[in-house]
mmCIF file of C-alpha atoms and ligand atoms in Angstrom:
data_model
loop_
_atom_site.group_PDB
_atom_site.id
_atom_site.type_symbol
_atom_site.label_atom_id
_atom_site.label_comp_id
_atom_site.label_asym_id
_atom_site.label_seq_id
_atom_site.Cartn_x
_atom_site.Cartn_y
_atom_site.Cartn_z
ATOM 1 C CA MET A 1 0.000 0.000 0.000
ATOM 2 C CA ALA A 2 3.011 2.187 0.241
ATOM 3 C CA ASN A 3 2.678 4.769 -2.470
ATOM 4 C CA LEU A 4 4.844 7.406 -0.872
ATOM 5 C CA HIS A 5 5.881 9.629 -3.740
ATOM 6 C CA PRO A 6 7.639 12.959 -4.166
ATOM 7 C CA PHE A 7 5.303 15.938 -4.358
ATOM 8 C CA GLY A 8 7.755 18.800 -4.004
ATOM 9 C CA GLU A 9 11.298 19.476 -2.888
ATOM 10 C CA ALA A 10 11.886 17.558 0.369
ATOM 11 C CA LEU A 11 8.181 16.731 0.505
ATOM 12 C CA TRP A 12 6.373 13.454 -0.137
ATOM 13 C CA VAL A 13 2.747 12.346 0.062
ATOM 14 C CA ALA A 14 1.097 8.962 0.511
ATOM 15 C CA ASP A 15 -2.528 7.966 0.083
ATOM 16 C CA GLY A 16 -4.081 5.632 2.611
ATOM 17 C CA PRO A 17 -7.176 3.472 2.679
ATOM 18 C CA VAL A 18 -10.675 4.923 2.624
ATOM 19 C CA CYS A 19 -11.999 5.561 6.141
ATOM 20 C CA SER A 20 -15.571 5.903 7.334
ATOM 21 C CA PHE A 21 -16.529 9.248 8.875
ATOM 22 C CA TYR A 22 -20.079 8.843 10.206
ATOM 23 C CA GLY A 23 -20.614 6.383 7.378
ATOM 24 C CA PHE A 24 -19.178 8.700 4.717
ATOM 25 C CA PRO A 25 -16.210 7.194 2.865
ATOM 26 C CA TYR A 26 -13.181 9.451 3.146
ATOM 27 C CA PRO A 27 -9.927 8.692 1.330
ATOM 28 C CA THR A 28 -6.901 9.561 3.463
ATOM 29 C CA ARG A 29 -3.629 11.291 2.650
ATOM 30 C CA MET A 30 -0.518 12.132 4.618
ATOM 31 C CA ALA A 31 2.549 14.252 3.904
ATOM 32 C CA VAL A 32 6.168 13.908 4.967
ATOM 33 C CA ILE A 33 8.587 16.827 4.992
ATOM 34 C CA ARG A 34 12.308 16.379 5.493
ATOM 35 C CA LEU A 35 13.584 19.179 7.699
ATOM 36 C CA GLU A 36 17.042 20.663 7.233
ATOM 37 C CA ASN A 37 18.494 18.515 10.015
ATOM 38 C CA GLY A 38 17.198 15.389 8.267
ATOM 39 C CA ASP A 39 14.339 14.761 10.686
ATOM 40 C CA LEU A 40 10.964 13.983 9.200
ATOM 41 C CA PHE A 41 7.853 16.040 9.905
ATOM 42 C CA VAL A 42 4.918 13.657 9.428
ATOM 43 C CA TRP A 43 1.600 15.394 8.783
ATOM 44 C CA SER A 44 -1.713 13.603 9.362
ATOM 45 C CA PRO A 45 -0.275 10.074 9.449
ATOM 46 C CA ILE A 46 -2.363 7.453 7.636
ATOM 47 C CA SER A 47 -2.727 3.763 8.413
ATOM 48 C CA LEU A 48 0.772 2.347 8.881
ATOM 49 C CA ASP A 49 1.877 -0.901 7.302
ATOM 50 C CA ASP A 50 5.324 -2.458 6.770
ATOM 51 C CA GLU A 51 5.678 -1.132 3.255
ATOM 52 C CA LEU A 52 4.849 2.435 4.201
ATOM 53 C CA ARG A 53 7.099 2.199 7.214
ATOM 54 C CA ALA A 54 10.032 1.033 5.100
ATOM 55 C CA ALA A 55 9.393 3.823 2.594
ATOM 56 C CA VAL A 56 9.292 6.458 5.335
ATOM 57 C CA ASP A 57 12.411 5.042 6.992
ATOM 58 C CA GLY A 58 14.180 5.424 3.683
ATOM 59 C CA LEU A 59 13.638 9.189 3.828
ATOM 60 C CA GLY A 60 15.075 9.876 7.270
ATOM 61 C CA ARG A 61 14.378 9.694 10.975
ATOM 62 C CA VAL A 62 10.759 10.237 12.010
ATOM 63 C CA GLY A 63 11.073 13.180 14.360
ATOM 64 C CA HIS A 64 7.629 14.784 14.546
ATOM 65 C CA LEU A 65 4.120 13.330 14.369
ATOM 66 C CA VAL A 66 1.729 16.185 13.696
ATOM 67 C CA GLU A 67 -2.086 16.094 13.598
ATOM 68 C CA PRO A 68 -3.658 19.221 12.032
ATOM 69 C CA ASN A 69 -7.076 19.063 13.700
ATOM 70 C CA ALA A 70 -8.837 17.113 16.439
ATOM 71 C CA LEU A 71 -10.681 14.892 13.939
ATOM 72 C CA HIS A 72 -7.392 13.333 12.867
ATOM 73 C CA HIS A 73 -6.023 10.896 15.428
ATOM 74 C CA LEU A 74 -7.057 7.369 14.380
ATOM 75 C CA PHE A 75 -3.675 6.138 13.221
ATOM 76 C CA LEU A 76 -1.453 8.110 15.558
ATOM 77 C CA PRO A 77 -1.181 5.368 18.235
ATOM 78 C CA ASP A 78 0.327 2.954 15.681
ATOM 79 C CA TRP A 79 2.891 5.531 14.657
ATOM 80 C CA ILE A 80 3.814 6.255 18.264
ATOM 81 C CA LYS A 81 4.287 2.543 18.794
ATOM 82 C CA ALA A 82 6.494 2.316 15.709
ATOM 83 C CA TYR A 83 8.415 5.511 16.478
ATOM 84 C CA PRO A 84 8.493 5.902 20.266
ATOM 85 C CA ASP A 85 11.203 8.575 20.091
ATOM 86 C CA ALA A 86 9.226 10.872 17.792
ATOM 87 C CA ARG A 87 7.632 13.940 19.368
ATOM 88 C CA THR A 88 3.853 14.090 19.148
ATOM 89 C CA TYR A 89 1.878 17.279 18.529
ATOM 90 C CA ALA A 90 -1.762 17.867 19.401
ATOM 91 C CA PRO A 91 -3.964 20.403 17.623
ATOM 92 C CA PRO A 92 -6.423 22.327 19.835
ATOM 93 C CA GLY A 93 -8.943 19.997 21.449
ATOM 94 C CA LEU A 94 -7.229 16.701 20.763
ATOM 95 C CA LYS A 95 -5.334 16.275 24.016
ATOM 96 C CA ASN A 96 -8.609 16.251 25.965
ATOM 97 C CA LYS A 97 -10.350 14.078 23.403
ATOM 98 C CA ARG A 98 -7.678 11.378 23.324
ATOM 99 C CA ARG A 99 -6.325 11.213 26.851
ATOM 100 C CA ASP A 100 -4.990 7.763 26.030
ATOM 101 C CA ILE A 101 -2.473 9.244 23.575
ATOM 102 C CA ARG A 102 0.790 10.763 24.756
ATOM 103 C CA PHE A 103 1.166 14.258 23.344
ATOM 104 C CA ASP A 104 4.437 16.088 23.908
ATOM 105 C CA VAL A 105 3.396 19.453 22.520
ATOM 106 C CA GLU A 106 0.144 21.338 21.968
ATOM 107 C CA LEU A 107 0.221 23.240 18.704
ATOM 108 C CA GLY A 108 -0.274 26.973 18.939
ATOM 109 C CA GLU A 109 -0.511 29.867 16.570
ATOM 110 C CA THR A 110 3.155 30.163 15.772
ATOM 111 C CA ALA A 111 5.530 27.640 14.292
ATOM 112 C CA ASP A 112 7.047 25.202 16.716
ATOM 113 C CA PRO A 113 10.787 25.848 17.250
ATOM 114 C CA ALA A 114 11.494 22.431 15.689
ATOM 115 C CA TRP A 115 10.379 23.699 12.264
ATOM 116 C CA ALA A 116 10.239 27.490 12.594
ATOM 117 C CA GLY A 117 11.831 29.160 9.578
ATOM 118 C CA GLN A 118 11.134 26.109 7.412
ATOM 119 C CA ILE A 119 7.425 25.513 7.947
ATOM 120 C CA ASP A 120 4.972 28.284 8.733
ATOM 121 C CA GLN A 121 2.052 27.439 10.983
ATOM 122 C CA ILE A 122 -1.270 29.275 10.961
ATOM 123 C CA ALA A 123 -4.308 28.475 13.121
ATOM 124 C CA LEU A 124 -7.675 28.647 11.374
ATOM 125 C CA LYS A 125 -9.698 29.850 14.358
ATOM 126 C CA GLY A 126 -13.116 31.441 14.661
ATOM 127 C CA SER A 127 -15.217 28.262 14.622
ATOM 128 C CA VAL A 128 -16.922 27.083 17.780
ATOM 129 C CA ALA A 129 -16.653 23.519 16.456
ATOM 130 C CA LEU A 130 -13.123 22.963 15.231
ATOM 131 C CA THR A 131 -9.772 24.708 14.943
ATOM 132 C CA GLU A 132 -7.459 23.540 12.191
ATOM 133 C CA LEU A 133 -3.816 24.289 11.588
ATOM 134 C CA PHE A 134 -2.445 25.218 8.195
ATOM 135 C CA PHE A 135 1.193 24.511 7.453
ATOM 136 C CA PHE A 136 3.299 26.021 4.694
ATOM 137 C CA HIS A 137 6.574 24.399 3.717
ATOM 138 C CA ARG A 138 8.747 27.165 2.378
ATOM 139 C CA ARG A 139 11.229 25.088 0.384
ATOM 140 C CA SER A 140 8.580 23.343 -1.711
ATOM 141 C CA ARG A 141 6.156 26.284 -1.483
ATOM 142 C CA THR A 142 3.460 23.846 -0.397
ATOM 143 C CA ALA A 143 0.462 24.420 1.861
ATOM 144 C CA LEU A 144 -0.891 21.483 3.856
ATOM 145 C CA ILE A 145 -4.656 21.812 4.368
ATOM 146 C CA CYS A 146 -6.527 19.117 6.209
ATOM 147 C CA ASP A 147 -10.332 19.225 6.205
ATOM 148 C CA SER A 148 -11.167 22.853 5.529
ATOM 149 C CA ILE A 149 -11.048 22.344 1.756
ATOM 150 C CA GLN A 150 -12.911 19.342 0.364
ATOM 151 C CA SER A 151 -14.117 18.705 -3.169
ATOM 152 C CA PHE A 152 -15.162 15.188 -4.111
ATOM 153 C CA PRO A 153 -15.975 13.777 -7.540
ATOM 154 C CA ARG A 154 -19.685 13.937 -8.307
ATOM 155 C CA ASP A 155 -20.235 10.177 -7.955
ATOM 156 C CA TRP A 156 -17.999 9.629 -4.911
ATOM 157 C CA PHE A 157 -20.773 9.482 -2.301
ATOM 158 C CA LYS A 158 -23.737 7.256 -3.105
ATOM 159 C CA GLY A 159 -27.469 7.615 -2.405
ATOM 160 C CA TRP A 160 -28.584 9.861 0.446
ATOM 161 C CA ARG A 161 -24.983 10.431 1.430
ATOM 162 C CA GLY A 162 -24.391 11.872 -2.012
ATOM 163 C CA LEU A 163 -27.342 14.180 -1.577
ATOM 164 C CA LEU A 164 -26.133 15.345 1.832
ATOM 165 C CA ALA A 165 -22.595 15.863 0.574
ATOM 166 C CA ARG A 166 -23.909 17.989 -2.301
ATOM 167 C CA LEU A 167 -25.947 20.070 0.136
ATOM 168 C CA ASP A 168 -22.807 20.311 2.241
ATOM 169 C CA GLY A 169 -21.026 21.928 -0.717
ATOM 170 C CA ILE A 170 -18.207 19.409 -0.826
ATOM 171 C CA VAL A 171 -19.061 17.697 -4.127
ATOM 172 C CA GLN A 172 -17.777 19.157 -7.401
ATOM 173 C CA PRO A 173 -18.252 21.821 -8.576
ATOM 174 C CA GLY A 174 -18.637 22.633 -4.884
ATOM 175 C CA ILE A 175 -15.445 23.120 -2.899
ATOM 176 C CA GLY A 176 -14.712 24.121 0.667
ATOM 177 C CA ALA A 177 -15.459 23.109 4.228
ATOM 178 C CA PRO A 178 -18.685 21.190 4.905
ATOM 179 C CA ARG A 179 -21.638 23.534 5.344
ATOM 180 C CA GLU A 180 -22.163 22.868 9.054
ATOM 181 C CA TRP A 181 -18.537 23.707 9.747
ATOM 182 C CA ARG A 182 -18.832 26.953 7.747
ATOM 183 C CA LEU A 183 -21.857 27.876 9.842
ATOM 184 C CA SER A 184 -19.887 27.289 13.040
ATOM 185 C CA PHE A 185 -17.494 30.139 12.240
ATOM 186 C CA LEU A 186 -19.049 32.764 14.463
ATOM 187 C CA ASN A 187 -15.902 34.858 14.276
ATOM 188 C CA ARG A 188 -15.366 35.104 10.554
ATOM 189 C CA LYS A 189 -12.942 37.957 10.817
ATOM 190 C CA ILE A 190 -10.335 35.945 12.676
ATOM 191 C CA ALA A 191 -10.788 33.039 10.252
ATOM 192 C CA ARG A 192 -10.469 35.329 7.245
ATOM 193 C CA THR A 193 -7.248 36.748 8.653
ATOM 194 C CA ALA A 194 -5.796 33.235 8.897
ATOM 195 C CA VAL A 195 -6.693 32.438 5.273
ATOM 196 C CA GLU A 196 -5.297 35.775 4.113
ATOM 197 C CA ARG A 197 -2.052 35.033 5.937
ATOM 198 C CA LEU A 198 -1.823 31.711 4.127
ATOM 199 C CA LEU A 199 -2.588 33.341 0.774
ATOM 200 C CA ALA A 200 0.082 35.955 1.423
ATOM 201 C CA LEU A 201 2.644 33.151 1.503
ATOM 202 C CA ALA A 202 1.633 32.439 -2.132
ATOM 203 C CA PRO A 203 1.705 28.632 -2.083
ATOM 204 C CA ASP A 204 2.393 27.007 -5.449
ATOM 205 C CA ARG A 205 1.194 23.588 -4.312
ATOM 206 C CA VAL A 206 -1.513 22.446 -1.947
ATOM 207 C CA VAL A 207 -1.827 19.043 -0.303
ATOM 208 C CA LEU A 208 -5.391 18.217 0.773
ATOM 209 C CA ALA A 209 -6.080 15.351 3.177
ATOM 210 C CA HIS A 210 -9.156 14.023 1.389
ATOM 211 C CA SER A 211 -9.463 15.593 -2.052
ATOM 212 C CA ALA A 212 -7.327 16.209 -5.129
ATOM 213 C CA SER A 213 -4.168 18.128 -4.312
ATOM 214 C CA ALA A 214 -2.809 20.891 -6.531
ATOM 215 C CA GLU A 215 0.695 20.846 -7.965
ATOM 216 C CA GLN A 216 0.364 24.384 -9.255
ATOM 217 C CA ASN A 217 -1.815 27.480 -8.796
ATOM 218 C CA GLY A 218 -2.135 26.688 -5.105
ATOM 219 C CA THR A 219 -3.402 30.124 -4.191
ATOM 220 C CA ASP A 220 -6.191 29.735 -6.725
ATOM 221 C CA LEU A 221 -7.331 26.507 -5.056
ATOM 222 C CA ILE A 222 -7.245 28.172 -1.628
ATOM 223 C CA ARG A 223 -9.220 31.169 -2.885
ATOM 224 C CA ARG A 224 -11.899 28.884 -4.327
ATOM 225 C CA GLY A 225 -11.956 26.722 -1.216
ATOM 226 C CA PHE A 226 -12.491 29.717 1.027
ATOM 227 C CA ALA A 227 -14.639 31.843 -1.273
ATOM 228 C CA TRP A 228 -17.451 31.436 1.276
ATOM 229 C CA LEU A 229 -15.286 33.177 3.853
ATOM 230 C CA LEU A 230 -13.311 35.658 1.769
ATOM 231 C CA ARG A 231 -16.149 37.358 -0.073
HETATM 232 FE FE1 FE2 B 1 -10.181 14.776 7.780
#
Protein backbone atom coordinates (compact mmCIF):
# COMPACT_ATOMS: atom_id res chain seq x y z
CA MET A 1 0.00 0.00 0.00
CA ALA A 2 3.01 2.19 0.24
CA ASN A 3 2.68 4.77 -2.47
CA LEU A 4 4.84 7.41 -0.87
CA HIS A 5 5.88 9.63 -3.74
CA PRO A 6 7.64 12.96 -4.17
CA PHE A 7 5.30 15.94 -4.36
CA GLY A 8 7.75 18.80 -4.00
CA GLU A 9 11.30 19.48 -2.89
CA ALA A 10 11.89 17.56 0.37
CA LEU A 11 8.18 16.73 0.50
CA TRP A 12 6.37 13.45 -0.14
CA VAL A 13 2.75 12.35 0.06
CA ALA A 14 1.10 8.96 0.51
CA ASP A 15 -2.53 7.97 0.08
CA GLY A 16 -4.08 5.63 2.61
CA PRO A 17 -7.18 3.47 2.68
CA VAL A 18 -10.68 4.92 2.62
CA CYS A 19 -12.00 5.56 6.14
CA SER A 20 -15.57 5.90 7.33
CA PHE A 21 -16.53 9.25 8.87
CA TYR A 22 -20.08 8.84 10.21
CA GLY A 23 -20.61 6.38 7.38
CA PHE A 24 -19.18 8.70 4.72
CA PRO A 25 -16.21 7.19 2.86
CA TYR A 26 -13.18 9.45 3.15
CA PRO A 27 -9.93 8.69 1.33
CA THR A 28 -6.90 9.56 3.46
CA ARG A 29 -3.63 11.29 2.65
CA MET A 30 -0.52 12.13 4.62
CA ALA A 31 2.55 14.25 3.90
CA VAL A 32 6.17 13.91 4.97
CA ILE A 33 8.59 16.83 4.99
CA ARG A 34 12.31 16.38 5.49
CA LEU A 35 13.58 19.18 7.70
CA GLU A 36 17.04 20.66 7.23
CA ASN A 37 18.49 18.52 10.01
CA GLY A 38 17.20 15.39 8.27
CA ASP A 39 14.34 14.76 10.69
CA LEU A 40 10.96 13.98 9.20
CA PHE A 41 7.85 16.04 9.90
CA VAL A 42 4.92 13.66 9.43
CA TRP A 43 1.60 15.39 8.78
CA SER A 44 -1.71 13.60 9.36
CA PRO A 45 -0.28 10.07 9.45
CA ILE A 46 -2.36 7.45 7.64
CA SER A 47 -2.73 3.76 8.41
CA LEU A 48 0.77 2.35 8.88
CA ASP A 49 1.88 -0.90 7.30
CA ASP A 50 5.32 -2.46 6.77
CA GLU A 51 5.68 -1.13 3.25
CA LEU A 52 4.85 2.43 4.20
CA ARG A 53 7.10 2.20 7.21
CA ALA A 54 10.03 1.03 5.10
CA ALA A 55 9.39 3.82 2.59
CA VAL A 56 9.29 6.46 5.33
CA ASP A 57 12.41 5.04 6.99
CA GLY A 58 14.18 5.42 3.68
CA LEU A 59 13.64 9.19 3.83
CA GLY A 60 15.08 9.88 7.27
CA ARG A 61 14.38 9.69 10.97
CA VAL A 62 10.76 10.24 12.01
CA GLY A 63 11.07 13.18 14.36
CA HIS A 64 7.63 14.78 14.55
CA LEU A 65 4.12 13.33 14.37
CA VAL A 66 1.73 16.19 13.70
CA GLU A 67 -2.09 16.09 13.60
CA PRO A 68 -3.66 19.22 12.03
CA ASN A 69 -7.08 19.06 13.70
CA ALA A 70 -8.84 17.11 16.44
CA LEU A 71 -10.68 14.89 13.94
CA HIS A 72 -7.39 13.33 12.87
CA HIS A 73 -6.02 10.90 15.43
CA LEU A 74 -7.06 7.37 14.38
CA PHE A 75 -3.68 6.14 13.22
CA LEU A 76 -1.45 8.11 15.56
CA PRO A 77 -1.18 5.37 18.23
CA ASP A 78 0.33 2.95 15.68
CA TRP A 79 2.89 5.53 14.66
CA ILE A 80 3.81 6.26 18.26
CA LYS A 81 4.29 2.54 18.79
CA ALA A 82 6.49 2.32 15.71
CA TYR A 83 8.42 5.51 16.48
CA PRO A 84 8.49 5.90 20.27
CA ASP A 85 11.20 8.57 20.09
CA ALA A 86 9.23 10.87 17.79
CA ARG A 87 7.63 13.94 19.37
CA THR A 88 3.85 14.09 19.15
CA TYR A 89 1.88 17.28 18.53
CA ALA A 90 -1.76 17.87 19.40
CA PRO A 91 -3.96 20.40 17.62
CA PRO A 92 -6.42 22.33 19.84
CA GLY A 93 -8.94 20.00 21.45
CA LEU A 94 -7.23 16.70 20.76
CA LYS A 95 -5.33 16.27 24.02
CA ASN A 96 -8.61 16.25 25.97
CA LYS A 97 -10.35 14.08 23.40
CA ARG A 98 -7.68 11.38 23.32
CA ARG A 99 -6.33 11.21 26.85
CA ASP A 100 -4.99 7.76 26.03
CA ILE A 101 -2.47 9.24 23.58
CA ARG A 102 0.79 10.76 24.76
CA PHE A 103 1.17 14.26 23.34
CA ASP A 104 4.44 16.09 23.91
CA VAL A 105 3.40 19.45 22.52
CA GLU A 106 0.14 21.34 21.97
CA LEU A 107 0.22 23.24 18.70
CA GLY A 108 -0.27 26.97 18.94
CA GLU A 109 -0.51 29.87 16.57
CA THR A 110 3.16 30.16 15.77
CA ALA A 111 5.53 27.64 14.29
CA ASP A 112 7.05 25.20 16.72
CA PRO A 113 10.79 25.85 17.25
CA ALA A 114 11.49 22.43 15.69
CA TRP A 115 10.38 23.70 12.26
CA ALA A 116 10.24 27.49 12.59
CA GLY A 117 11.83 29.16 9.58
CA GLN A 118 11.13 26.11 7.41
CA ILE A 119 7.42 25.51 7.95
CA ASP A 120 4.97 28.28 8.73
CA GLN A 121 2.05 27.44 10.98
CA ILE A 122 -1.27 29.27 10.96
CA ALA A 123 -4.31 28.48 13.12
CA LEU A 124 -7.67 28.65 11.37
CA LYS A 125 -9.70 29.85 14.36
CA GLY A 126 -13.12 31.44 14.66
CA SER A 127 -15.22 28.26 14.62
CA VAL A 128 -16.92 27.08 17.78
CA ALA A 129 -16.65 23.52 16.46
CA LEU A 130 -13.12 22.96 15.23
CA THR A 131 -9.77 24.71 14.94
CA GLU A 132 -7.46 23.54 12.19
CA LEU A 133 -3.82 24.29 11.59
CA PHE A 134 -2.45 25.22 8.19
CA PHE A 135 1.19 24.51 7.45
CA PHE A 136 3.30 26.02 4.69
CA HIS A 137 6.57 24.40 3.72
CA ARG A 138 8.75 27.17 2.38
CA ARG A 139 11.23 25.09 0.38
CA SER A 140 8.58 23.34 -1.71
CA ARG A 141 6.16 26.28 -1.48
CA THR A 142 3.46 23.85 -0.40
CA ALA A 143 0.46 24.42 1.86
CA LEU A 144 -0.89 21.48 3.86
CA ILE A 145 -4.66 21.81 4.37
CA CYS A 146 -6.53 19.12 6.21
CA ASP A 147 -10.33 19.23 6.20
CA SER A 148 -11.17 22.85 5.53
CA ILE A 149 -11.05 22.34 1.76
CA GLN A 150 -12.91 19.34 0.36
CA SER A 151 -14.12 18.70 -3.17
CA PHE A 152 -15.16 15.19 -4.11
CA PRO A 153 -15.97 13.78 -7.54
CA ARG A 154 -19.68 13.94 -8.31
CA ASP A 155 -20.23 10.18 -7.95
CA TRP A 156 -18.00 9.63 -4.91
CA PHE A 157 -20.77 9.48 -2.30
CA LYS A 158 -23.74 7.26 -3.11
CA GLY A 159 -27.47 7.61 -2.41
CA TRP A 160 -28.58 9.86 0.45
CA ARG A 161 -24.98 10.43 1.43
CA GLY A 162 -24.39 11.87 -2.01
CA LEU A 163 -27.34 14.18 -1.58
CA LEU A 164 -26.13 15.34 1.83
CA ALA A 165 -22.59 15.86 0.57
CA ARG A 166 -23.91 17.99 -2.30
CA LEU A 167 -25.95 20.07 0.14
CA ASP A 168 -22.81 20.31 2.24
CA GLY A 169 -21.03 21.93 -0.72
CA ILE A 170 -18.21 19.41 -0.83
CA VAL A 171 -19.06 17.70 -4.13
CA GLN A 172 -17.78 19.16 -7.40
CA PRO A 173 -18.25 21.82 -8.58
CA GLY A 174 -18.64 22.63 -4.88
CA ILE A 175 -15.45 23.12 -2.90
CA GLY A 176 -14.71 24.12 0.67
CA ALA A 177 -15.46 23.11 4.23
CA PRO A 178 -18.69 21.19 4.90
CA ARG A 179 -21.64 23.53 5.34
CA GLU A 180 -22.16 22.87 9.05
CA TRP A 181 -18.54 23.71 9.75
CA ARG A 182 -18.83 26.95 7.75
CA LEU A 183 -21.86 27.88 9.84
CA SER A 184 -19.89 27.29 13.04
CA PHE A 185 -17.49 30.14 12.24
CA LEU A 186 -19.05 32.76 14.46
CA ASN A 187 -15.90 34.86 14.28
CA ARG A 188 -15.37 35.10 10.55
CA LYS A 189 -12.94 37.96 10.82
CA ILE A 190 -10.33 35.95 12.68
CA ALA A 191 -10.79 33.04 10.25
CA ARG A 192 -10.47 35.33 7.24
CA THR A 193 -7.25 36.75 8.65
CA ALA A 194 -5.80 33.24 8.90
CA VAL A 195 -6.69 32.44 5.27
CA GLU A 196 -5.30 35.78 4.11
CA ARG A 197 -2.05 35.03 5.94
CA LEU A 198 -1.82 31.71 4.13
CA LEU A 199 -2.59 33.34 0.77
CA ALA A 200 0.08 35.95 1.42
CA LEU A 201 2.64 33.15 1.50
CA ALA A 202 1.63 32.44 -2.13
CA PRO A 203 1.71 28.63 -2.08
CA ASP A 204 2.39 27.01 -5.45
CA ARG A 205 1.19 23.59 -4.31
CA VAL A 206 -1.51 22.45 -1.95
CA VAL A 207 -1.83 19.04 -0.30
CA LEU A 208 -5.39 18.22 0.77
CA ALA A 209 -6.08 15.35 3.18
CA HIS A 210 -9.16 14.02 1.39
CA SER A 211 -9.46 15.59 -2.05
CA ALA A 212 -7.33 16.21 -5.13
CA SER A 213 -4.17 18.13 -4.31
CA ALA A 214 -2.81 20.89 -6.53
CA GLU A 215 0.69 20.85 -7.96
CA GLN A 216 0.36 24.38 -9.25
CA ASN A 217 -1.81 27.48 -8.80
CA GLY A 218 -2.14 26.69 -5.10
CA THR A 219 -3.40 30.12 -4.19
CA ASP A 220 -6.19 29.73 -6.72
CA LEU A 221 -7.33 26.51 -5.06
CA ILE A 222 -7.24 28.17 -1.63
CA ARG A 223 -9.22 31.17 -2.89
CA ARG A 224 -11.90 28.88 -4.33
CA GLY A 225 -11.96 26.72 -1.22
CA PHE A 226 -12.49 29.72 1.03
CA ALA A 227 -14.64 31.84 -1.27
CA TRP A 228 -17.45 31.44 1.28
CA LEU A 229 -15.29 33.18 3.85
CA LEU A 230 -13.31 35.66 1.77
CA ARG A 231 -16.15 37.36 -0.07
FE1 LIG B 1 -10.18 14.78 7.78
